[in-house]
Coordinates of C-alpha atoms in Angstrom, one line a residue:
Chain A
M80 CA 0.0 0.0 0.0
P81 CA 1.5 3.4 -1.0
T82 CA 1.9 5.8 1.8
P83 CA -0.5 8.8 1.4
D84 CA 1.2 11.9 0.3
T85 CA 0.5 13.9 3.4
H86 CA 2.6 16.9 2.2
H87 CA 0.4 17.6 -0.8
S88 CA -3.0 16.6 0.6
P89 CA -5.7 19.2 0.0
K90 CA -6.1 19.7 3.7
N91 CA -2.4 20.6 4.1
L92 CA -2.5 22.9 1.1
R93 CA -5.4 24.8 2.6
H94 CA -3.6 24.9 5.9
N95 CA -0.5 26.4 4.1
Y96 CA -2.6 28.9 2.3
K97 CA -4.3 30.0 5.5
R98 CA -0.9 30.2 7.2
Y99 CA 0.5 32.3 4.4
L100 CA -2.5 34.6 4.5
K101 CA -2.1 35.1 8.2
E102 CA 1.5 35.9 7.9
R103 CA 0.9 38.5 5.2
T104 CA -1.9 40.1 7.2
I105 CA 0.3 40.5 10.2
E106 CA 3.1 41.9 8.2
L107 CA 0.6 44.4 6.6
L108 CA -0.6 45.5 10.1
L109 CA 2.9 45.9 11.4
F110 CA 3.8 48.0 8.3
L111 CA 0.7 50.2 8.9
A112 CA 1.8 50.8 12.5
A113 CA 5.3 51.8 11.3
S114 CA 3.9 54.1 8.7
L115 CA 1.8 55.9 11.3
S116 CA 4.9 57.9 12.2
V117 CA 5.1 59.3 8.6
F118 CA 1.4 60.0 8.8
I119 CA 1.9 62.0 12.1
T120 CA 4.6 64.1 10.4
F121 CA 2.4 64.9 7.5
A122 CA -0.5 65.7 9.7
I123 CA 1.6 68.1 11.7
I124 CA 3.0 69.8 8.6
Y125 CA -0.5 69.9 6.9
L126 CA -2.2 71.4 10.0
L127 CA 0.4 74.0 10.7
V128 CA 0.8 75.1 7.1
S129 CA -2.9 75.2 6.3
E130 CA -3.9 77.2 9.3
S131 CA -0.9 79.5 8.8
L132 CA -1.9 80.1 5.2
V133 CA -5.2 81.4 6.4
F134 CA -3.3 83.6 8.8
F135 CA -1.1 85.0 6.1
E136 CA -4.1 86.0 4.1
H137 CA -4.7 88.6 6.9
V138 CA -1.2 89.4 7.7
S139 CA 1.6 89.9 5.1
L140 CA 4.7 87.8 5.6
W141 CA 6.7 91.0 5.6
D142 CA 4.8 92.4 8.6
F143 CA 5.1 89.1 10.3
L144 CA 8.9 89.1 10.0
T145 CA 9.6 92.8 10.6
D146 CA 7.0 94.2 12.9
T147 CA 8.4 94.7 16.3
Q148 CA 5.2 94.3 18.2
W149 CA 3.2 91.1 18.9
T150 CA -0.3 92.1 20.1
P151 CA -2.7 89.8 18.2
L152 CA -5.4 89.9 20.9
F153 CA -5.5 93.7 21.3
D154 CA -7.8 96.0 19.3
D155 CA -4.7 97.5 17.8
A156 CA -3.4 94.2 16.5
H157 CA 0.2 93.8 15.5
Y158 CA 1.6 90.5 14.2
G159 CA 5.4 90.8 14.4
I160 CA 7.0 87.5 15.4
L161 CA 10.3 89.2 16.4
P162 CA 9.4 89.8 20.1
L163 CA 8.6 86.1 20.5
V164 CA 11.8 85.1 18.6
S165 CA 13.9 87.4 20.8
G166 CA 12.4 85.9 24.0
T167 CA 13.1 82.4 22.7
A168 CA 16.6 83.3 21.7
I169 CA 17.5 85.0 25.0
S170 CA 16.1 82.3 27.2
S171 CA 17.7 79.6 25.1
L172 CA 21.0 81.4 25.2
V173 CA 21.0 81.7 29.0
A174 CA 20.1 78.0 29.2
L175 CA 22.9 76.9 26.8
V176 CA 25.5 79.0 28.6
I177 CA 24.8 76.8 31.6
A178 CA 24.0 73.5 30.0
L179 CA 26.7 73.1 27.4
P180 CA 29.8 73.8 29.6
F181 CA 28.4 71.9 32.6
G182 CA 27.2 69.1 30.5
T183 CA 30.5 68.7 28.8
I184 CA 32.6 68.9 32.0
I185 CA 30.3 66.2 33.6
A186 CA 30.7 64.1 30.5
I187 CA 34.5 64.4 30.5
Y188 CA 34.6 63.5 34.2
L189 CA 32.3 60.5 33.9
S190 CA 33.9 59.2 30.8
E191 CA 37.6 59.7 31.5
F192 CA 38.1 60.3 35.2
A193 CA 35.4 58.8 37.3
P194 CA 35.9 55.4 39.0
F195 CA 33.4 52.7 37.9
A196 CA 31.3 53.0 41.1
V197 CA 30.8 56.7 40.7
R198 CA 29.7 56.4 37.1
E199 CA 27.3 53.6 38.0
I200 CA 25.6 55.9 40.5
A201 CA 25.9 59.2 38.7
K202 CA 24.4 58.0 35.3
P203 CA 21.1 56.8 36.7
F204 CA 21.0 59.8 39.0
L205 CA 21.3 62.2 36.1
E206 CA 18.7 60.2 34.2
L207 CA 16.3 60.7 37.1
L208 CA 17.1 64.4 37.1
G209 CA 16.2 64.5 33.4
G210 CA 12.9 62.7 34.1
I211 CA 11.5 65.4 36.5
P212 CA 8.4 67.1 34.9
T213 CA 9.1 70.5 33.4
V214 CA 6.2 72.1 35.4
V215 CA 8.1 71.2 38.6
Y216 CA 11.2 72.9 37.3
G217 CA 9.0 75.9 36.5
Y218 CA 7.9 76.0 40.1
F219 CA 11.5 75.8 41.2
A220 CA 12.5 78.7 39.0
L221 CA 9.6 81.0 40.1
L222 CA 9.7 80.3 43.8
F223 CA 13.3 79.3 44.6
V224 CA 15.7 80.6 42.0
T225 CA 14.1 84.0 41.3
P226 CA 14.0 85.0 45.0
L227 CA 17.6 83.7 45.4
L228 CA 18.7 85.7 42.4
Q229 CA 16.9 88.8 43.7
T230 CA 19.2 88.8 46.7
I231 CA 22.2 89.0 44.4
L232 CA 20.6 91.2 41.7
P233 CA 18.2 93.5 43.6
G234 CA 16.7 95.0 40.4
L235 CA 15.5 91.6 39.1
P236 CA 11.7 91.5 38.5
G237 CA 9.5 88.6 39.7
F238 CA 9.4 87.2 36.2
S239 CA 12.5 87.2 34.2
L240 CA 14.1 85.4 31.2
L241 CA 17.3 85.0 33.4
S242 CA 15.9 82.7 36.1
A243 CA 13.8 80.8 33.5
G244 CA 16.9 80.3 31.4
L245 CA 19.0 79.3 34.3
V246 CA 16.6 76.6 35.4
M247 CA 16.1 75.5 31.8
G248 CA 19.9 75.1 31.6
I249 CA 20.1 73.0 34.7
M250 CA 17.2 70.9 33.3
I251 CA 19.1 70.3 30.0
I252 CA 22.4 69.3 31.6
P253 CA 21.5 65.6 31.9
Y254 CA 20.6 65.4 28.2
V255 CA 23.8 67.0 27.1
S256 CA 26.0 65.2 29.5
S257 CA 24.5 61.7 28.9
M258 CA 24.7 62.0 25.1
T259 CA 28.2 63.6 25.2
E260 CA 29.3 60.8 27.5
D261 CA 27.9 58.1 25.3
A262 CA 29.7 59.6 22.3
M263 CA 33.0 59.8 24.2
R264 CA 32.7 56.3 25.6
S265 CA 32.2 54.9 22.1
V266 CA 35.8 56.0 21.2
P267 CA 37.8 52.8 21.2
M268 CA 40.1 52.1 24.1
H269 CA 43.2 51.7 22.0
L270 CA 43.2 55.4 21.0
R271 CA 43.3 56.3 24.7
E272 CA 46.0 53.8 25.3
G273 CA 48.1 55.2 22.5
S274 CA 47.8 58.6 24.0
Y275 CA 48.7 57.4 27.5
A276 CA 51.6 55.5 26.1
I277 CA 53.2 58.7 24.8
G278 CA 52.8 60.2 28.3
A279 CA 49.6 62.3 28.0
T280 CA 47.5 62.9 31.1
R281 CA 43.9 62.0 31.3
F282 CA 42.9 65.6 30.7
Q283 CA 45.1 65.9 27.6
T284 CA 43.8 62.6 26.3
A285 CA 40.2 63.8 26.8
I286 CA 40.7 67.1 25.1
K287 CA 43.1 66.2 22.3
V288 CA 42.2 62.6 21.5
V289 CA 38.8 61.5 22.8
M290 CA 36.8 64.7 22.1
P291 CA 38.0 65.2 18.5
A292 CA 37.3 61.6 17.8
S293 CA 33.8 61.9 19.1
L294 CA 33.1 65.3 17.6
S295 CA 30.1 64.2 15.6
G296 CA 28.4 62.7 18.7
I297 CA 29.2 65.7 20.8
A298 CA 27.8 68.1 18.1
A299 CA 24.6 66.0 18.0
A300 CA 24.3 66.3 21.8
Y301 CA 24.7 70.1 21.6
I302 CA 22.2 70.4 18.9
L303 CA 19.7 68.3 20.9
G304 CA 20.3 70.6 23.8
I305 CA 19.6 73.7 21.7
S306 CA 16.5 72.3 20.2
R307 CA 15.2 71.3 23.6
A308 CA 15.9 74.8 24.9
V309 CA 14.1 76.4 21.9
G310 CA 11.0 74.1 22.3
E311 CA 10.8 74.2 26.1
T312 CA 7.5 75.6 27.3
M313 CA 6.5 75.3 31.0
V314 CA 9.6 76.7 32.7
V315 CA 9.4 79.9 30.6
A316 CA 5.6 80.1 30.9
I317 CA 5.8 80.0 34.7
A318 CA 9.0 82.0 35.4
A319 CA 9.3 84.5 32.6
G320 CA 5.9 86.1 32.6
M321 CA 4.0 86.0 29.3
Q322 CA 4.1 89.6 27.9
P323 CA 5.7 89.7 24.4
N324 CA 8.6 92.2 24.7
L325 CA 11.2 92.9 22.1
V326 CA 14.1 92.7 24.6
W327 CA 17.7 91.6 24.5
N328 CA 18.2 91.9 28.2
P329 CA 17.7 88.6 30.1
M330 CA 16.7 90.5 33.3
E331 CA 13.4 91.4 31.7
P332 CA 10.2 89.5 31.6
A333 CA 9.2 88.3 28.1
A334 CA 7.2 85.8 26.1
T335 CA 8.7 83.1 23.9
I336 CA 7.0 81.4 20.9
T337 CA 6.0 78.5 23.1
T338 CA 4.6 80.6 26.0
Y339 CA 2.5 82.6 23.6
I340 CA 0.8 79.3 22.5
V341 CA 0.2 78.4 26.1
Q342 CA -1.2 81.9 26.9
V343 CA -3.7 81.7 24.0
S344 CA -4.7 78.2 24.9
L345 CA -5.4 79.2 28.5
G346 CA -8.0 81.7 27.3
D347 CA -11.0 80.7 25.3
L348 CA -10.4 81.5 21.6
P349 CA -13.1 80.5 19.1
H350 CA -12.1 77.9 16.5
G351 CA -11.3 79.6 13.2
S352 CA -10.6 83.1 14.6
I353 CA -7.5 85.0 13.7
G354 CA -6.2 84.5 17.3
Y355 CA -6.7 80.8 16.8
Q356 CA -4.6 80.9 13.6
T357 CA -1.8 82.9 15.2
I358 CA -0.8 80.0 17.4
F359 CA -0.4 77.8 14.3
A360 CA 1.7 80.5 12.7
A361 CA 3.8 80.6 15.9
G362 CA 3.9 76.8 15.9
L363 CA 5.1 76.7 12.3
T364 CA 7.9 79.2 13.1
L365 CA 8.9 77.0 16.1
L366 CA 8.9 73.8 14.0
L367 CA 11.0 75.5 11.3
L368 CA 13.5 76.6 13.9
T369 CA 13.9 73.2 15.4
L370 CA 14.0 71.7 11.9
V371 CA 16.9 73.9 11.0
F372 CA 18.8 72.7 14.1
N373 CA 17.9 69.1 13.4
I374 CA 19.2 69.3 9.8
L375 CA 22.3 71.1 11.1
G376 CA 22.9 68.3 13.5
H377 CA 22.4 65.7 10.8
L378 CA 25.0 67.5 8.5
L379 CA 27.5 67.9 11.4
R380 CA 27.2 64.2 12.2
K381 CA 27.8 63.3 8.6
R382 CA 30.6 65.7 8.1
Y383 CA 32.6 64.7 11.2
R384 CA 31.8 61.0 11.4
E385 CA 34.8 59.0 12.3
V386 CA 34.7 55.3 11.5
Y387 CA 36.7 52.8 13.4
Chain B
M278 CA 71.8 73.4 27.8
N279 CA 73.1 70.8 30.2
H280 CA 71.5 67.6 31.3
S281 CA 70.0 68.7 34.6
D282 CA 68.4 71.8 33.1
N283 CA 66.8 69.7 30.5
L284 CA 65.5 67.3 33.2
N285 CA 64.1 70.2 35.3
E286 CA 62.3 71.6 32.3
I287 CA 60.7 68.2 31.6
R288 CA 59.7 68.0 35.2
A289 CA 58.2 71.4 35.0
I290 CA 56.1 70.5 32.0
I291 CA 54.9 67.3 33.6
A292 CA 54.0 69.2 36.8
H293 CA 52.1 71.7 34.7
H294 CA 50.1 69.0 32.9
K295 CA 49.4 67.2 36.1
R296 CA 48.0 70.4 37.6
W297 CA 45.7 70.7 34.7
D298 CA 44.7 67.1 35.1
L299 CA 43.9 67.7 38.7
L300 CA 41.9 70.9 37.9
A301 CA 39.8 69.0 35.3
L302 CA 39.1 66.3 37.9
I303 CA 38.0 68.9 40.5
A304 CA 35.9 70.8 37.9
G305 CA 34.2 67.5 37.0
I306 CA 33.4 66.7 40.7
I307 CA 32.2 70.3 41.3
A308 CA 29.9 70.2 38.2
L309 CA 28.4 66.9 39.4
M310 CA 28.0 68.3 42.9
I311 CA 26.1 71.3 41.5
A312 CA 23.7 68.9 39.8
V313 CA 23.3 67.0 43.1
L314 CA 22.8 70.3 45.0
T315 CA 20.2 71.5 42.6
F316 CA 18.3 68.3 43.0
I317 CA 18.5 68.6 46.8
A318 CA 17.4 72.2 46.6
L319 CA 14.5 71.4 44.3
F320 CA 13.3 68.5 46.4
G321 CA 13.9 70.1 49.8
N322 CA 12.1 73.3 48.8
M323 CA 9.1 71.3 47.7
I324 CA 9.1 69.2 50.8
I325 CA 9.3 72.2 53.1
D326 CA 6.5 74.0 51.3
G327 CA 4.3 71.0 50.4
M328 CA 4.8 68.4 53.1
P329 CA 2.3 70.0 55.6
R330 CA -0.4 69.8 52.9
L331 CA 0.1 66.1 52.2
N332 CA -2.6 64.4 54.1
W333 CA -5.4 62.0 53.3
E334 CA -7.8 64.9 52.6
F335 CA -5.5 66.3 50.0
F336 CA -5.9 63.1 47.9
T337 CA -9.6 62.8 48.4
S338 CA -10.7 66.4 47.9
F339 CA -11.6 68.3 44.8
P340 CA -9.9 71.6 43.9
S341 CA -11.5 74.5 45.7
R342 CA -11.4 78.2 45.9
K343 CA -10.3 77.9 49.5
P344 CA -6.7 76.7 49.4
E345 CA -6.9 74.7 52.7
M346 CA -9.9 72.7 51.4
A347 CA -8.4 72.0 47.9
G348 CA -7.1 68.6 46.9
I349 CA -6.0 66.6 43.9
L350 CA -8.7 64.0 43.7
S351 CA -9.9 65.0 40.1
A352 CA -6.2 65.4 39.1
W353 CA -4.9 62.0 40.0
V354 CA -8.0 60.3 38.7
G355 CA -7.6 62.2 35.5
T356 CA -3.9 61.4 35.2
T357 CA -4.7 57.7 35.8
L358 CA -7.4 57.6 33.1
V359 CA -5.3 59.6 30.6
M360 CA -2.3 57.3 31.1
L361 CA -4.6 54.3 30.6
V362 CA -5.6 55.7 27.1
T363 CA -2.0 56.6 26.4
A364 CA -0.7 53.2 27.2
V365 CA -3.5 51.3 25.3
A366 CA -2.8 53.4 22.2
A367 CA 1.0 53.8 22.3
V368 CA 2.2 50.4 23.4
P369 CA 0.7 48.2 20.6
L370 CA 1.4 50.8 17.9
G371 CA 4.9 51.4 19.1
V372 CA 5.9 47.8 19.7
A373 CA 4.3 46.8 16.3
A374 CA 6.3 49.6 14.5
G375 CA 9.5 48.6 16.3
V376 CA 9.0 44.9 15.3
Y377 CA 8.3 45.9 11.7
L378 CA 11.4 48.1 11.4
E379 CA 13.7 45.5 13.1
E380 CA 12.4 42.2 11.8
Y381 CA 10.4 42.7 8.6
A382 CA 11.4 45.9 6.9
P383 CA 13.2 45.5 3.6
K384 CA 16.2 47.8 3.1
N385 CA 14.6 50.2 0.8
F386 CA 13.5 53.8 0.4
I387 CA 10.3 53.6 2.3
T388 CA 12.0 52.0 5.3
E389 CA 14.6 54.7 5.3
I390 CA 11.9 57.4 5.3
I391 CA 10.1 55.8 8.2
E392 CA 13.4 55.6 10.2
I393 CA 14.3 59.2 9.5
N394 CA 10.8 60.1 10.5
V395 CA 10.9 58.4 13.9
T396 CA 14.2 60.2 14.7
N397 CA 12.8 63.5 13.7
L398 CA 9.5 63.1 15.6
A399 CA 11.5 62.5 18.8
G400 CA 13.0 66.0 18.3
V401 CA 9.7 67.8 17.8
P402 CA 8.8 70.1 20.7
S403 CA 5.9 68.7 22.8
I404 CA 3.8 71.8 22.3
I405 CA 3.7 71.1 18.5
Y406 CA 2.0 67.8 19.4
G407 CA -0.5 69.9 21.3
L408 CA -1.2 72.0 18.2
L409 CA -1.6 68.8 16.1
A410 CA -4.0 67.4 18.7
L411 CA -6.0 70.7 18.8
G412 CA -6.5 70.7 15.1
L413 CA -6.9 66.9 14.5
F414 CA -8.5 65.4 17.6
V415 CA -10.4 68.3 19.1
Y416 CA -11.8 69.9 15.9
E417 CA -11.4 67.6 12.8
L418 CA -12.4 64.4 14.6
G419 CA -14.7 66.2 17.0
L420 CA -13.4 64.4 20.1
G421 CA -13.5 67.7 22.1
Q422 CA -11.4 68.5 25.1
S423 CA -11.8 65.0 26.5
I424 CA -9.7 62.3 28.2
L425 CA -9.6 60.5 24.9
S426 CA -8.0 63.5 23.1
A427 CA -5.4 64.0 25.8
G428 CA -4.5 60.3 26.0
L429 CA -4.1 60.1 22.2
T430 CA -2.0 63.3 22.2
L431 CA 0.4 61.9 24.8
A432 CA 0.4 58.5 22.9
L433 CA 1.7 60.3 19.8
L434 CA 4.3 62.1 21.9
I435 CA 5.8 58.9 23.4
L436 CA 5.4 56.8 20.3
P437 CA 9.0 57.4 19.2
I438 CA 10.3 56.5 22.7
V439 CA 8.5 53.2 22.6
I440 CA 9.6 52.5 19.0
V441 CA 13.3 53.1 19.7
A442 CA 13.2 51.1 23.0
T443 CA 11.5 48.2 21.2
R444 CA 14.1 48.2 18.4
E445 CA 17.0 48.3 20.8
A446 CA 15.6 45.4 22.8
I447 CA 14.9 43.3 19.7
R448 CA 18.3 44.0 18.3
S449 CA 20.0 42.6 21.3
I450 CA 18.4 39.1 20.7
P451 CA 21.0 37.0 18.9
V452 CA 20.2 35.7 15.4
S453 CA 20.8 32.1 16.6
I454 CA 17.5 32.2 18.5
R455 CA 15.6 33.1 15.3
E456 CA 17.5 30.5 13.3
G457 CA 16.6 27.9 15.9
A458 CA 12.9 28.7 15.5
Y459 CA 13.1 28.7 11.7
A460 CA 14.8 25.4 11.8
L461 CA 11.9 23.9 13.6
G462 CA 9.6 25.2 10.9
A463 CA 8.2 28.2 12.6
T464 CA 6.9 31.1 10.5
K465 CA 8.3 34.6 10.8
W466 CA 5.4 35.7 13.0
Q467 CA 5.6 32.6 15.2
T468 CA 9.3 33.3 15.7
V469 CA 8.6 36.9 16.6
A470 CA 5.6 36.2 18.8
D471 CA 6.9 33.1 20.6
H472 CA 10.6 33.9 20.9
V473 CA 11.8 37.4 20.0
L474 CA 9.1 39.3 21.8
P475 CA 9.1 37.3 25.1
Y476 CA 12.9 37.5 25.3
S477 CA 12.9 41.3 24.7
A478 CA 9.9 42.0 26.9
A479 CA 11.9 43.4 29.8
G480 CA 13.8 45.8 27.5
I481 CA 10.5 46.9 25.8
M482 CA 8.9 47.3 29.3
T483 CA 11.8 49.7 30.3
G484 CA 11.1 51.9 27.3
I485 CA 7.3 51.9 27.9
I486 CA 7.8 52.9 31.6
I487 CA 10.2 55.7 30.6
G488 CA 7.7 56.9 28.0
L489 CA 4.8 56.9 30.4
A490 CA 6.9 58.7 33.1
R491 CA 7.5 61.4 30.5
A492 CA 3.8 61.5 29.5
I493 CA 2.7 61.9 33.2
G494 CA 4.6 65.1 33.5
E495 CA 3.7 66.7 30.2
T496 CA 1.8 69.9 30.6
A497 CA 2.2 72.0 27.5
P498 CA 0.3 69.7 25.0
I499 CA -2.6 69.2 27.4
I500 CA -2.9 73.0 27.9
T501 CA -2.8 73.5 24.2
I502 CA -5.8 71.2 23.6
G503 CA -7.7 73.5 25.9
A504 CA -8.2 71.3 28.9
L505 CA -10.1 73.0 31.7
T506 CA -8.2 73.7 34.9
F507 CA -11.1 73.7 37.4
I508 CA -12.7 70.3 37.5
A509 CA -14.6 69.5 40.7
F510 CA -16.2 66.3 39.6
L511 CA -15.2 62.8 38.6
P512 CA -15.8 61.2 35.2
P513 CA -18.3 58.3 35.3
S514 CA -16.7 55.1 36.6
P515 CA -15.5 52.6 33.9
L516 CA -17.0 49.8 36.0
Q517 CA -20.7 49.6 36.3
D518 CA -22.8 47.5 38.6
Q519 CA -25.3 46.7 35.7
F520 CA -24.8 44.8 32.5
P521 CA -22.5 45.2 30.5
F522 CA -20.5 46.2 33.6
I523 CA -18.0 48.3 31.6
S524 CA -18.7 51.8 30.4
F525 CA -16.7 54.0 28.1
E526 CA -18.5 57.2 28.8
W527 CA -15.5 58.5 30.7
L528 CA -13.5 58.7 27.5
M529 CA -15.4 61.7 26.3
E530 CA -15.5 63.6 29.7
P531 CA -13.6 66.8 30.5
F532 CA -10.8 66.3 32.9
T533 CA -7.7 67.7 34.6
V534 CA -4.4 66.1 35.3
M535 CA -1.7 66.5 37.9
P536 CA 0.7 68.9 36.1
I537 CA -2.3 71.0 35.0
Q538 CA -3.5 71.2 38.5
M539 CA -0.1 72.2 39.7
F540 CA 0.3 74.8 37.0
N541 CA -3.1 76.2 37.9
W542 CA -2.1 76.6 41.6
I543 CA 1.3 78.1 40.7
S544 CA -0.4 80.8 38.7
R545 CA -2.5 82.0 41.7
P546 CA -1.0 84.9 43.6
Q547 CA -2.0 83.6 47.1
E548 CA 0.8 81.9 48.9
A549 CA -1.5 79.2 50.3
F550 CA -2.1 77.9 46.8
Q551 CA 1.6 77.7 46.1
H552 CA 1.9 75.3 49.1
N553 CA -0.8 73.2 47.3
A554 CA 1.3 73.5 44.2
A555 CA 4.4 72.2 46.1
A556 CA 2.4 69.3 47.5
A557 CA 1.1 68.4 44.0
G558 CA 4.6 68.7 42.6
L559 CA 5.9 66.5 45.3
V560 CA 3.4 63.8 44.4
L561 CA 4.2 64.2 40.7
V562 CA 8.0 64.0 41.2
I563 CA 7.7 61.0 43.4
M564 CA 5.5 59.3 40.8
T565 CA 8.0 60.0 38.0
L566 CA 11.0 59.1 40.1
L567 CA 9.4 55.8 41.0
M568 CA 8.6 55.0 37.4
N569 CA 12.1 56.0 36.1
G570 CA 13.7 54.2 39.0
L571 CA 11.7 51.0 38.1
A572 CA 12.9 51.4 34.5
I573 CA 16.5 51.8 35.6
Y574 CA 16.3 48.8 37.9
L575 CA 14.7 46.6 35.2
R576 CA 17.5 47.6 32.8
Y577 CA 20.1 46.9 35.5
R578 CA 18.7 43.4 36.2
L579 CA 18.5 42.7 32.5
R580 CA 22.1 43.6 31.9
K581 CA 23.2 41.4 34.8
N582 CA 21.1 38.3 34.2
I583 CA 21.2 37.7 30.5
K584 CA 24.3 36.4 29.0
W585 CA 23.7 35.0 25.5

């Protein structure tokens, strides 16, 4: 009696077909989940651009870029983005003056100097520091740092870009230091050993061998820090006041692009009004700013990439 | 120049470099200490201001115009429900996208676009997600300023975090595991579902917890969708005593969350409300610290236990 050909029995074929169908369906579902991220990007761009286009029917691009007042909710409405941009630039600058040097020094210490035990404790600690909600940092800026600064600088108002920027800087330190450290640690050990072998100290090795070798990663860390500072909202909204001022002095209160969006959202603006569209125009400006930094970071990474 | 002069000169140079080395070491320790001190100041300040308010009534009272009567009942219930929506939306989508990119995606143009997209989305300021949610969820889809809108907004925000964590966890599973499964006749999905995912579950879990810890503290996007800040009632319970026992009415209810409640109290001029803000901040910080701590612990255990 010949053995039945189980492999090609109709039952088995049907089973195989069902199995194939199931596999393809699952793959399609997974693909759809992955493509969602592309859809999100398009949705963001579509929404910001379409609402901004309506906005620019009322306000010329020239006025938007050159007017020095931003008073969209007043009767005498001006739509100049400059005051918001200056507030964003000043607060970010203060933050970066703190975050970049401190972040870099901590990274150098953890990567080149610190004993194993210190690093094992410090890294998770910094990570925890980076996980504290921004609204809490805002509280800290308004009710701890501002009064403290006022004892040193008596003329400092209750809301200022300075204290907001300082706290924002402290908040960004963990991001900068952990990314910089990761970049420095990825430099292979034999480069360091070569440097030590010709008599260099740890500091010389860090500055002249490890940092140049990890320049692309460090640049990426800095860019991430900048783009976080530019997009940060709650600290500035709480500690810097929310009046749009064209100022270049960090000791003044001012609004940033992000705090303007918060301020408008706290009120009750009807959907479709010009005030509603201004926050999308402000959002588009913010997105373009961060996009510029992201592209810059990408180019820097490509330009200085070292391959081992 | 004689021999001993030469030697002295070399000694001087060495001493000089060693001094710099020591300076760098001290600078690193000081920078790290400043980070630690900031954390202590932030935490201590909140404990001093907020601890007296932390009692049972604070957790079981609604916000009130009288600061000493006010509590965070609606805020923590709101946070719990919003997080539930966020997790239900972000976890399957993020894990599916990560699985696709790591296990299925062919090396082609579309895959590359998706990958660049995920990286860029991680760098978009959170308030932009708020604008997206305002335009898309609140108005286009008509979900209003509801728990559902807020949960979905935060889900979009943490999607890149979940995707990246999933990919990293999956990447660390050796190919031999997959080959073993294929050799026994498993299909691709069987391999993924029965082997790759279970082994990378702890790593994925770490990413999900970090993402949710970030979502818990996010304030700006929730303000942007126009969430009310004074909510003195609870949404209808998801569990009903009558058939079908589960109700989804709460999804469409207005809400408040912990960081919004805290922001609301910070913005009041009376000092008594700022003590409430400190107490709410303390609860919020402890929640995020616990979540991040759990994630760090999980990762630590993972690194220790698994040796492929």
